Coordinates of N, CA and C in Angstrom, one line a residue:
M14 N 1.0 -1.3 0.0 CA 0.7 -0.1 -0.7 C 0.9 1.4 -0.1
L15 N 1.9 1.3 0.8 CA 2.5 2.8 0.9 C 3.7 2.5 -0.7
D16 N 4.0 1.7 -0.7 CA 4.5 1.3 -1.9 C 3.6 2.2 -3.7
S17 N 2.5 1.9 -3.6 CA 1.5 2.4 -4.6 C 1.3 3.7 -4.5
R18 N 1.3 3.9 -3.0 CA 1.2 5.7 -2.1 C 2.5 6.3 -3.1
L19 N 3.7 6.0 -2.9 CA 5.0 6.4 -3.4 C 5.2 6.7 -4.9
L20 N 5.0 5.4 -5.5 CA 4.8 5.6 -7.1 C 3.9 7.0 -7.3
L21 N 2.4 6.6 -6.9 CA 1.8 7.7 -7.0 C 2.1 8.8 -6.9
L22 N 3.0 9.0 -6.2 CA 3.3 10.3 -5.3 C 5.1 11.1 -6.5
C23 N 5.6 10.3 -6.7 CA 6.5 9.8 -7.5 C 6.3 10.4 -8.7
L24 N 5.1 9.7 -9.4 CA 4.7 10.4 -10.7 C 4.3 11.5 -11.3
A25 N 2.8 11.8 -10.0 CA 2.5 13.1 -9.8 C 3.6 14.7 -9.9
G26 N 4.4 14.3 -9.5 CA 5.6 15.3 -8.9 C 6.4 15.2 -10.9
L27 N 6.8 14.3 -11.3 CA 7.8 14.3 -12.4 C 6.5 14.8 -13.8
L28 N 4.9 14.6 -13.3 CA 4.5 15.2 -14.9 C 4.0 16.8 -13.9
A29 N 4.1 16.6 -13.1 CA 4.0 19.0 -12.4 C 6.0 19.2 -12.4
V30 N 6.5 18.5 -12.7 CA 7.7 19.9 -13.4 C 8.0 19.3 -14.8
S31 N 6.9 18.2 -15.6 CA 7.7 17.7 -17.7 C 6.5 19.0 -17.6
C32 N 5.6 19.4 -17.0 CA 4.5 20.0 -18.1 C 4.5 20.4 -18.9
S33 N 5.6 22.5 -18.7 CA 5.9 22.8 -20.1 C 6.9 23.8 -20.1
T34 N 7.9 23.1 -21.0 CA 9.0 23.2 -21.7 C 9.0 24.1 -22.9
S35 N 7.6 24.5 -23.1 CA 8.3 25.3 -24.5 C 8.3 26.6 -24.2
N36 N 9.3 27.2 -25.1 CA 10.8 28.8 -25.1 C 9.8 29.5 -26.3
H37 N 9.0 30.3 -25.0 CA 8.3 31.5 -25.8 C 8.8 33.1 -26.0
G38 N 8.5 33.4 -24.5 CA 9.5 35.0 -24.8 C 9.3 35.9 -25.8
S39 N 10.7 35.9 -25.7 CA 10.5 38.1 -26.8 C 10.8 37.3 -28.1
F40 N 10.0 37.3 -28.9 CA 10.7 36.3 -30.5 C 10.3 37.1 -31.4
I41 N 10.4 38.7 -31.0 CA 10.4 39.0 -32.6 C 11.4 40.4 -32.3
S42 N 12.6 40.3 -32.9 CA 14.0 41.4 -32.5 C 13.5 42.7 -32.8
S43 N 12.3 42.9 -33.9 CA 11.7 44.2 -34.1 C 10.5 44.3 -34.7
T44 N 9.0 44.7 -34.2 CA 7.1 45.3 -35.0 C 7.8 45.8 -36.1
Y45 N 8.5 47.2 -35.7 CA 8.9 48.1 -36.6 C 9.9 48.4 -37.4
I46 N 9.2 48.5 -39.1 CA 10.2 48.5 -40.7 C 9.5 50.2 -40.7
D47 N 11.3 50.8 -40.2 CA 10.8 52.5 -41.2 C 10.4 51.5 -43.0
Q48 N 9.5 53.3 -43.3 CA 9.2 52.7 -44.9 C 9.8 53.8 -45.6
K49 N 11.2 54.2 -45.2 CA 11.8 54.5 -46.4 C 12.6 53.4 -46.5
K50 N 13.2 52.8 -45.3 CA 14.6 51.6 -45.9 C 13.3 49.9 -46.8
A51 N 12.2 50.0 -45.9 CA 11.9 48.7 -46.5 C 11.6 48.5 -48.5
K52 N 12.1 47.4 -49.3 CA 12.0 47.5 -50.3 C 10.5 47.1 -50.4
G53 N 10.0 46.4 -49.6 CA 9.0 46.1 -49.5 C 7.9 44.8 -51.2
A54 N 9.0 44.8 -51.1 CA 8.6 43.6 -52.5 C 8.2 42.6 -51.2
S55 N 6.6 41.7 -51.6 CA 6.0 40.8 -50.8 C 6.8 39.2 -51.4
L56 N 7.6 38.6 -50.9 CA 7.6 37.4 -51.5 C 7.0 35.5 -51.1
G57 N 5.7 36.7 -50.7 CA 4.8 35.9 -50.5 C 4.6 34.9 -49.4
A58 N 3.5 34.0 -49.0 CA 3.1 33.5 -47.6 C 3.7 32.4 -47.5
V59 N 4.3 32.5 -45.9 CA 5.3 31.2 -45.3 C 4.5 30.9 -44.2
T60 N 5.0 29.5 -43.8 CA 5.0 28.5 -42.7 C 6.6 28.1 -42.0
G61 N 6.4 28.7 -40.8 CA 7.6 27.7 -40.5 C 7.3 26.4 -38.5
E62 N 7.9 25.4 -38.2 CA 7.1 25.2 -37.6 C 8.3 24.7 -36.4
S63 N 8.4 24.6 -34.9 CA 9.7 24.3 -34.3 C 8.2 23.4 -33.2
K64 N 8.9 22.5 -32.9 CA 8.7 21.2 -32.3 C 9.2 20.3 -31.4
Q65 N 8.4 19.6 -30.4 CA 9.0 18.5 -29.8 C 8.1 17.4 -29.7
T66 N 8.4 15.9 -29.1 CA 7.9 15.2 -29.2 C 8.0 14.5 -27.5
W67 N 7.1 14.1 -26.8 CA 6.8 13.2 -25.7 C 6.9 12.2 -25.6
V68 N 8.0 11.1 -25.8 CA 7.5 9.9 -25.5 C 6.9 8.9 -24.1
L69 N 5.8 8.5 -24.4 CA 5.5 8.1 -23.4 C 4.8 9.2 -22.1
Y70 N 4.5 10.3 -22.9 CA 4.0 11.3 -22.4 C 4.8 12.2 -21.2
V71 N 5.6 11.5 -21.3 CA 6.9 12.0 -20.0 C 8.4 12.2 -20.5
F72 N 8.7 11.1 -21.5 CA 10.4 12.4 -21.8 C 10.4 12.8 -23.1
P73 N 10.6 14.0 -23.2 CA 11.4 15.4 -23.8 C 12.2 14.3 -25.4
R74 N 11.7 14.3 -26.6 CA 13.0 13.9 -27.7 C 13.4 15.1 -28.5
G75 N 14.5 15.7 -28.7 CA 15.0 16.5 -28.9 C 15.0 18.5 -28.3
E76 N 15.5 19.1 -28.9 CA 14.9 20.1 -28.5 C 13.5 20.9 -27.8
S77 N 13.2 21.9 -27.1 CA 11.6 21.9 -26.7 C 11.5 23.3 -27.8
P78 N 10.3 23.3 -28.2 CA 9.8 24.3 -28.9 C 9.9 25.0 -29.0
S79 N 10.1 26.3 -29.9 CA 10.2 27.8 -29.8 C 9.8 28.3 -31.0
T80 N 9.5 29.7 -30.5 CA 9.0 30.3 -31.7 C 9.8 31.3 -32.4
R81 N 11.2 31.3 -31.3 CA 12.1 32.0 -32.0 C 12.7 30.7 -33.8
E82 N 12.9 30.0 -33.1 CA 13.1 28.3 -33.9 C 12.0 28.8 -35.3
A83 N 10.8 28.7 -35.0 CA 9.9 29.0 -35.7 C 9.2 30.3 -36.7
I84 N 10.2 30.9 -36.5 CA 10.2 32.2 -37.2 C 11.3 32.1 -38.5
E85 N 12.6 32.1 -37.6 CA 13.7 31.5 -38.3 C 13.5 30.5 -39.4
D86 N 12.5 29.2 -39.3 CA 11.9 28.1 -40.2 C 11.1 29.1 -41.7
A87 N 10.5 29.8 -40.9 CA 9.4 30.2 -41.8 C 10.1 31.7 -42.0
K88 N 11.4 32.3 -42.2 CA 12.0 33.0 -43.1 C 13.1 32.6 -44.1
S89 N 13.0 31.4 -43.9 CA 14.1 30.4 -44.7 C 13.0 29.4 -45.7
K90 N 11.9 30.1 -46.1 CA 11.3 29.0 -46.9 C 11.3 29.8 -48.1
R91 N 11.4 31.3 -48.0 CA 12.1 32.2 -48.6 C 13.2 32.3 -48.9
P92 N 13.7 32.4 -50.2 CA 15.3 33.2 -50.1 C 15.1 34.7 -50.4
G93 N 16.1 35.4 -49.5 CA 15.7 37.2 -50.2 C 14.7 37.4 -48.8
T94 N 14.7 36.6 -47.8 CA 13.7 36.9 -46.5 C 14.4 38.2 -45.9
Q95 N 13.6 39.4 -45.5 CA 14.4 40.3 -44.7 C 13.5 40.9 -43.6
Y96 N 12.5 40.4 -44.0 CA 11.3 40.4 -41.9 C 10.0 39.8 -43.0
L97 N 9.2 39.6 -41.3 CA 8.0 39.4 -42.1 C 6.7 39.9 -41.5
S98 N 6.3 39.8 -42.8 CA 4.3 40.6 -41.6 C 3.6 39.9 -41.3
D99 N 2.5 40.0 -40.8 CA 1.0 39.7 -40.5 C 1.3 38.3 -39.7
V100 N 2.3 38.6 -39.1 CA 2.6 37.1 -38.0 C 1.5 36.3 -37.7
T101 N 1.3 35.7 -37.3 CA 0.4 34.4 -37.2 C 1.1 34.0 -35.8
I102 N 0.9 33.5 -35.1 CA 2.1 32.3 -34.0 C 0.8 31.9 -33.3
D103 N 0.7 29.6 -33.4 CA 0.1 28.9 -33.4 C 0.6 27.4 -32.1
D104 N 0.1 27.4 -31.5 CA 1.1 26.6 -30.2 C -0.5 25.5 -29.7
Q105 N -0.1 24.1 -29.9 CA -0.8 23.2 -30.0 C 0.0 21.6 -29.3
M106 N -1.0 21.2 -29.2 CA -0.1 19.7 -28.4 C -1.3 18.6 -29.1
L107 N -0.6 18.0 -29.9 CA -1.1 17.0 -30.3 C -1.4 15.6 -29.6
W108 N -2.0 14.7 -29.0 CA -1.8 13.1 -28.7 C -2.0 12.4 -29.2
G109 N -1.4 11.1 -29.1 CA -1.1 10.1 -30.3 C -0.9 9.1 -28.7
I110 N -1.5 7.3 -29.5 CA -1.1 6.2 -28.6 C 0.3 6.1 -28.2
G111 N 1.2 6.6 -26.8 CA 2.2 6.5 -26.5 C 3.2 8.1 -26.8
F112 N 2.7 8.3 -27.1 CA 3.7 10.2 -27.4 C 2.1 10.9 -27.2
S113 N 3.3 11.8 -27.8 CA 2.3 13.6 -27.7 C 3.6 14.6 -28.1
E114 N 3.3 15.3 -28.9 CA 4.1 16.2 -29.6 C 3.4 17.6 -29.6
Q115 N 4.6 18.9 -28.7 CA 4.1 19.9 -29.3 C 4.3 20.7 -30.6
I116 N 3.9 21.8 -30.6 CA 4.4 22.5 -32.0 C 4.0 23.9 -31.8
I117 N 4.8 25.0 -32.7 CA 4.3 25.7 -32.5 C 4.7 25.8 -34.0
R118 N 3.6 26.5 -34.5 CA 3.6 26.9 -35.7 C 2.9 29.3 -36.3
V119 N 3.7 29.1 -36.9 CA 4.0 30.0 -37.7 C 3.2 30.2 -39.0
E120 N 2.5 31.8 -39.1 CA 2.6 31.8 -40.6 C 2.0 33.2 -40.5
A121 N 3.2 33.7 -41.7 CA 3.4 34.9 -42.1 C 3.4 35.6 -43.4
E122 N 3.9 37.2 -44.2 CA 3.9 37.1 -45.2 C 5.3 38.0 -45.3
A123 N 5.8 36.7 -45.7 CA 7.9 37.5 -46.2 C 8.3 38.2 -47.0
H124 N 8.8 39.2 -46.5 CA 9.4 40.8 -47.9 C 10.8 40.4 -47.9
R125 N 11.6 40.7 -48.8 CA 12.9 41.2 -48.6 C 12.8 42.5 -48.4

């Protein structure tokens, strides 16, 4: 009886510690682009992602997902991208049998 309580207590502690590891923080270095310096040519819509898989819902595999990485991934989709506009950021958790996946997705308009 004591062993099962200890096991449940350890499991609850482990789940509490590992709940949120995503790295949001400040993610855009500048939200203002001087129109005199902006070349303004739109390169089209881009999407970027940063994700992490959790094996057995507890063991992380890979780096924690980061908004900065998702933005850099989006910028890399179109060569010559200088900045992004109309940025939308989505954070979602997908659940499967024996694993989960946290994904940060960025959708934006790329400009040179």
